[in-house]
XYZ file of C-alpha atoms in Angstrom:
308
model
C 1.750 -52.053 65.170
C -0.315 -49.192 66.446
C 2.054 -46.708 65.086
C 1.980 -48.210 62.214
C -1.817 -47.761 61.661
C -1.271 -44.097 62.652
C 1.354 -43.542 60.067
C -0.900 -45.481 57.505
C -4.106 -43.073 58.524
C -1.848 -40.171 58.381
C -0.843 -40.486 55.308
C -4.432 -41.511 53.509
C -5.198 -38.197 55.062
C -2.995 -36.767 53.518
C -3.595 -38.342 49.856
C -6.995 -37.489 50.180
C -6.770 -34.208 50.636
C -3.994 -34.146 47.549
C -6.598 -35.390 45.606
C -9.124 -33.070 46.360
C -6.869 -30.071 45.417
C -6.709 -31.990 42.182
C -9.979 -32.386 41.476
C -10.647 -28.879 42.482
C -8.275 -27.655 40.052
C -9.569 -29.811 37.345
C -13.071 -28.594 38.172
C -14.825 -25.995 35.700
C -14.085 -22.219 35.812
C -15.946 -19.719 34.432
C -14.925 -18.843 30.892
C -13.284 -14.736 30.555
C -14.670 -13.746 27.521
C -13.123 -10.594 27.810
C -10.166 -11.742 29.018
C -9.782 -14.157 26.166
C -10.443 -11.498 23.577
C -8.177 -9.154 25.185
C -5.241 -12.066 24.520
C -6.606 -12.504 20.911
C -6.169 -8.952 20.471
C -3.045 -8.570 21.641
C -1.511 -11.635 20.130
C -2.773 -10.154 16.785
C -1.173 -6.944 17.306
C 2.164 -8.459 18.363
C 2.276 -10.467 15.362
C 1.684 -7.086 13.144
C 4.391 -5.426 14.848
C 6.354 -8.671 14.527
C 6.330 -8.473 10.754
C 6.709 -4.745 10.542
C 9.973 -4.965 12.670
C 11.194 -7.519 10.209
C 10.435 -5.385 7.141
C 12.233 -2.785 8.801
C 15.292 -5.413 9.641
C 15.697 -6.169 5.756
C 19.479 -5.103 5.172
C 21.045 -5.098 1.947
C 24.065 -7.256 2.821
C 25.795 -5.959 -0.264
C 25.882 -2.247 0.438
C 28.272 -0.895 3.020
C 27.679 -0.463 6.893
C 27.189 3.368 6.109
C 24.268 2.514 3.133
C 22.813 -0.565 4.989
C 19.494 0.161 5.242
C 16.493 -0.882 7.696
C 13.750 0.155 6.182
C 12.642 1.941 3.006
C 9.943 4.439 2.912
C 8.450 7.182 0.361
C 7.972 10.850 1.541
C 6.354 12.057 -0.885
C 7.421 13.332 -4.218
C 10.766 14.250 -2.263
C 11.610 10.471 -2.965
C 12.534 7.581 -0.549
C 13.126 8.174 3.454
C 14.050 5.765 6.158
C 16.331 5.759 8.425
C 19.870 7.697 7.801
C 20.816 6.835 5.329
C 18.290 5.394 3.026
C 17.877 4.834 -0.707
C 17.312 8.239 -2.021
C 20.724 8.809 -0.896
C 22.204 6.098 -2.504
C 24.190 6.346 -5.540
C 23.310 4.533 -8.312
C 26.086 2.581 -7.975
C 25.430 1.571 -4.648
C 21.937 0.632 -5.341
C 23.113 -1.603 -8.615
C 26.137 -3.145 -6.378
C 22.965 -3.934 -3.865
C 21.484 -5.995 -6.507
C 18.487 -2.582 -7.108
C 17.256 -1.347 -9.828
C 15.762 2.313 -10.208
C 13.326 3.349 -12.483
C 11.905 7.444 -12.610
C 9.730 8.201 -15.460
C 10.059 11.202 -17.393
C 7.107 13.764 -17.779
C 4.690 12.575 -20.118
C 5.820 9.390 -20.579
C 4.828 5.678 -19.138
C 7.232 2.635 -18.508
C 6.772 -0.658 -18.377
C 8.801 -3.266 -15.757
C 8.855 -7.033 -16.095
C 10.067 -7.605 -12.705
C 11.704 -10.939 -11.233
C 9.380 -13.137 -10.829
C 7.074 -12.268 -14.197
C 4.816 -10.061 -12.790
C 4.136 -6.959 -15.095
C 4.231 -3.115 -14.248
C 3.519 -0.026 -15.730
C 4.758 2.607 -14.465
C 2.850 6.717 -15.125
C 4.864 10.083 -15.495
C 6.609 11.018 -12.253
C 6.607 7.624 -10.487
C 9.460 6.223 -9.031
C 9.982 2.231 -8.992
C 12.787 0.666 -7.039
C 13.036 -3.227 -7.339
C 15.677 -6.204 -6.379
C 17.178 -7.851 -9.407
C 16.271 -11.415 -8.040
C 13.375 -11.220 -5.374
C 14.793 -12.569 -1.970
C 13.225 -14.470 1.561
C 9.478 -15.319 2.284
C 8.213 -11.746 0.551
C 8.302 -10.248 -2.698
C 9.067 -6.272 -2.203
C 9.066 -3.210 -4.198
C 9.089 0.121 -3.335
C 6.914 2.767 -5.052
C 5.626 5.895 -5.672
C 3.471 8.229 -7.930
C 1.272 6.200 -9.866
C 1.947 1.975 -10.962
C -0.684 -0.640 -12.670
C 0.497 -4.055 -11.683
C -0.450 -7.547 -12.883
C 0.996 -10.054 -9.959
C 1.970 -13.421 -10.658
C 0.808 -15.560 -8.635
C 3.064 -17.067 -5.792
C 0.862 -17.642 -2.566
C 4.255 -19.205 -0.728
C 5.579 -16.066 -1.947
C 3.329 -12.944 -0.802
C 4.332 -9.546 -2.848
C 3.987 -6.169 -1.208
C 3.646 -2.760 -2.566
C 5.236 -0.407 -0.150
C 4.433 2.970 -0.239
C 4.112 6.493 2.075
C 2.098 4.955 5.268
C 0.794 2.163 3.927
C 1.623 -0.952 2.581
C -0.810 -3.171 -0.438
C -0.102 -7.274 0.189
C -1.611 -9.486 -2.659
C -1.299 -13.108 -3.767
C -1.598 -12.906 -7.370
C -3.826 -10.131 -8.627
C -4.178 -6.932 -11.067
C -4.647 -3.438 -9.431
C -3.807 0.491 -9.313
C -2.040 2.303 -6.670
C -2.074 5.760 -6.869
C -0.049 8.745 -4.412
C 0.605 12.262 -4.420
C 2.984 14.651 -2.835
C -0.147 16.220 -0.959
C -0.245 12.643 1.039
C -3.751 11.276 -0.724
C -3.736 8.086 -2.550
C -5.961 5.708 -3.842
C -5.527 1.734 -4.205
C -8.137 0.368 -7.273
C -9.029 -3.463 -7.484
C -9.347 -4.885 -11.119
C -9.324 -8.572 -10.228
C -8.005 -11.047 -7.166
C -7.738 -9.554 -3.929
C -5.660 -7.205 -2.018
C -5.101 -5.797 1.832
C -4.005 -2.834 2.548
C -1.970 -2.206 5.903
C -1.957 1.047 7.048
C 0.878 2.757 9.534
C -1.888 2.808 12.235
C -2.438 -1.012 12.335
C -5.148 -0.540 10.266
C -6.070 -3.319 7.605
C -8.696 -3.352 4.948
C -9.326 -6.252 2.212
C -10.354 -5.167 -1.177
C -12.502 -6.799 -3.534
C -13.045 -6.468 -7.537
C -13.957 -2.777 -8.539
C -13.466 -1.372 -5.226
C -11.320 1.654 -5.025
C -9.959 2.236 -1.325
C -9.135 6.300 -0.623
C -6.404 7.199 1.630
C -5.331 10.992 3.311
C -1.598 10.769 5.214
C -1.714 6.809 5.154
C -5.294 6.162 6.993
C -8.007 4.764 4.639
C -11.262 7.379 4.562
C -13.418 5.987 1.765
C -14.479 2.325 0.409
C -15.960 2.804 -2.559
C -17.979 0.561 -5.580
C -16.702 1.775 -9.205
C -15.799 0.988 -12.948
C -11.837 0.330 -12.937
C -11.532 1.225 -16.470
C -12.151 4.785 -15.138
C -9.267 4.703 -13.093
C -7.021 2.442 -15.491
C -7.517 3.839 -18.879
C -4.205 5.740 -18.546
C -2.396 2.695 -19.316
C -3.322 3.002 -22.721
C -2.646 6.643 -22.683
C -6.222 7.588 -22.185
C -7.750 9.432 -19.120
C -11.683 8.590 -18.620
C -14.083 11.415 -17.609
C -16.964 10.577 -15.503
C -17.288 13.479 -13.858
C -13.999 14.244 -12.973
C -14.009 18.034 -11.120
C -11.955 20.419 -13.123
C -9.688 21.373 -10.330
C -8.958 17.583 -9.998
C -8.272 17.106 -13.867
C -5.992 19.981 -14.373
C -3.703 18.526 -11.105
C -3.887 15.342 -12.931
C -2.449 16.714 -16.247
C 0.128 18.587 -15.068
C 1.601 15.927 -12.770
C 1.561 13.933 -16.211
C 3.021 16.710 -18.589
C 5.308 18.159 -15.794
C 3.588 21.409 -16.076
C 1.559 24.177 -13.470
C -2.008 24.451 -14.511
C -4.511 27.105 -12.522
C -7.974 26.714 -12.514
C -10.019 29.961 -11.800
C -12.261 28.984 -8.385
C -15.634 29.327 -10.110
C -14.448 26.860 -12.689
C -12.707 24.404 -10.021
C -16.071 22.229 -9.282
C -17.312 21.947 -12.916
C -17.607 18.175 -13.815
C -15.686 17.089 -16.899
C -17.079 13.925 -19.081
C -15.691 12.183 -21.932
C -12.106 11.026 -22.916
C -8.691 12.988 -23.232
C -5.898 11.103 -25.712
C -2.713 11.566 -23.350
C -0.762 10.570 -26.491
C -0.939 14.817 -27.806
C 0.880 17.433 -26.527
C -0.991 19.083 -23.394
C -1.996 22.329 -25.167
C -4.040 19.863 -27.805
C -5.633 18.209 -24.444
C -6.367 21.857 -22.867
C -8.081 22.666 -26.234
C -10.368 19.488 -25.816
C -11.250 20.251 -22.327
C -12.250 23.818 -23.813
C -14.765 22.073 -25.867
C -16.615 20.742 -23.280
C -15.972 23.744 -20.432
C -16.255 27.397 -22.194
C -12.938 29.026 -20.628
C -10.409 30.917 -21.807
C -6.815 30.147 -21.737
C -4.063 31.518 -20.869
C -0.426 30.374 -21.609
C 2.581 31.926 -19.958
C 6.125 29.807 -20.020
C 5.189 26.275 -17.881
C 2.378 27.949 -16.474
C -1.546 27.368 -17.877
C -4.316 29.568 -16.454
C -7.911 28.265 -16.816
C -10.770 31.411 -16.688
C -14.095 31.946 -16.676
């Protein structure tokens, strides 16, 4: 009977010191802030990487093992890159047997893409459009470069993505500009909805109506307030001047007409206002700019030279 008792004691010992461990690990700990936002972070930026890995996965099943491709991006006016090979090198045959289509625009000329799903595009001189025949998965893609306008129709199970050199525009269902250039600037423009750019640095920055986002080699460096008829007009084969500098204007037109312009340095900061009619020939639109700068002008082959 005794050692019974002792048993019995021994082992209400030891229950009560289980339960203390118990309660002490149920007791209240001081919260890691820090810690906490250090996980936050970090899940965040796992779950970027997550869905850039699995843009970078998309295959097109239909082209062979040599033309399957990971991941499609622009380098400039060069055309597509990504790793070997990618869809510059395609043929056009293997892009149409991969269910793509391919769209370059001519110099001095605009096109204009229904795509799959309804949304509309127009496309400036010198851009480069590459789209799926039937939009695939949870994301609707294109690939682009030079200068688009796109109305998005709205699909929010659906996001669609602009992809372009370092950077990447995601929007619901909206209307905006996206602008690039062979010396790596670009320039995203809000008309209406909402849009977030991703950057290749992790970077991300939401857009609202009339805000025009600046980008140099794929990092954005300006958020700015302005009138997106300025930066639209093209679309109807007009170019607004607000102030436009003249070096800026004469890159402008001759990405559009396919043709070198030089602008003398002492003429290269002198601020152009009005409106230019993109439907004439570009010695007609040199002539108009003459009205407004005094300059003389010069004419040899494809080559304009602008002069005091």
């Amino acid at each position: 009977m005794k050692e019974q008792k002792h048993n019995n004691h021994t082992q209400g010992q030891e229950g009560s010191r289980a339960l203390d461990h118990l309660l002490d690990a149920c007791r209240f700990q001081p919260v890691d802030n820090t810690r906490i936002k250090s996980l936050v972070h970090e899940k965040i930026r796992k779950e970027k990487l997550a869905r850039k890995r699995r843009l970078r996965n998309i295959c097109v099943a239909s082209l062979s093992a040599a033309a399957c491709i990971a991941l499609v991006w622009f380098a400039g006016a060069g055309g597509f890159t990504a790793p070997s090979p990618d869809l510059s090198e395609a043929s056009v045959s293997e892009l149409a047997h991969a269910g793509y289509n391919e769209v370059i625009v001519p110099t001095g000329q605009r096109r204009e893409i229904t795509l799959p799903d309804g949304s509309h595009l127009i496309a400036n001189a010198h851009s480069r459009v590459l789209y799926p025949e039937q939009f695939k998965g949870d994301e609707r893609h294109i690939f682009v470069f030079g200068e688009v306008f796109l109305e998005v129709a709205k699909d929010r199970r659906h996001p669609f993505v602009v992809e372009s050199k370092g950077f990447d525009v995601r929007v619901l269902g909206t209307t905006f500009n996206i602008r690039n250039s062979s010396d790596s600037t670009a320039s995203v423009v809000l008309v209406e909805g909402s849009v977030e750019i991703d950057t290749e640095n992790d970077r991300s920055v939401r857009l609202r109506p009339n805000d025009m986002a600046e980008l140099l080699n794929g990092d954005v460096t300006s958020l700015t307030r302005i009138d997106p008829d300025d930066y639209t007009s093209w679309t109807k084969g007009l170019l607004h001047l607000t102030g436009m500098p003249l070096s800026e204007l004469t890159r402008n037109l001759g990405d559009y007409y396919g043709i070198e312009i030089r602008c003398h340095s002492s003429l290269a900061d002198t601020r152009v206002y009005g409106k230019l009619d993109l439907h004439k020939d570009i010695d007609t639109v040199i002539e108009s700019i003459r009205e407004i700068v005094p300059m003389k002008i010069t004419r040899s082959g494809n080559i304009i030279t602008l002069k005091p």
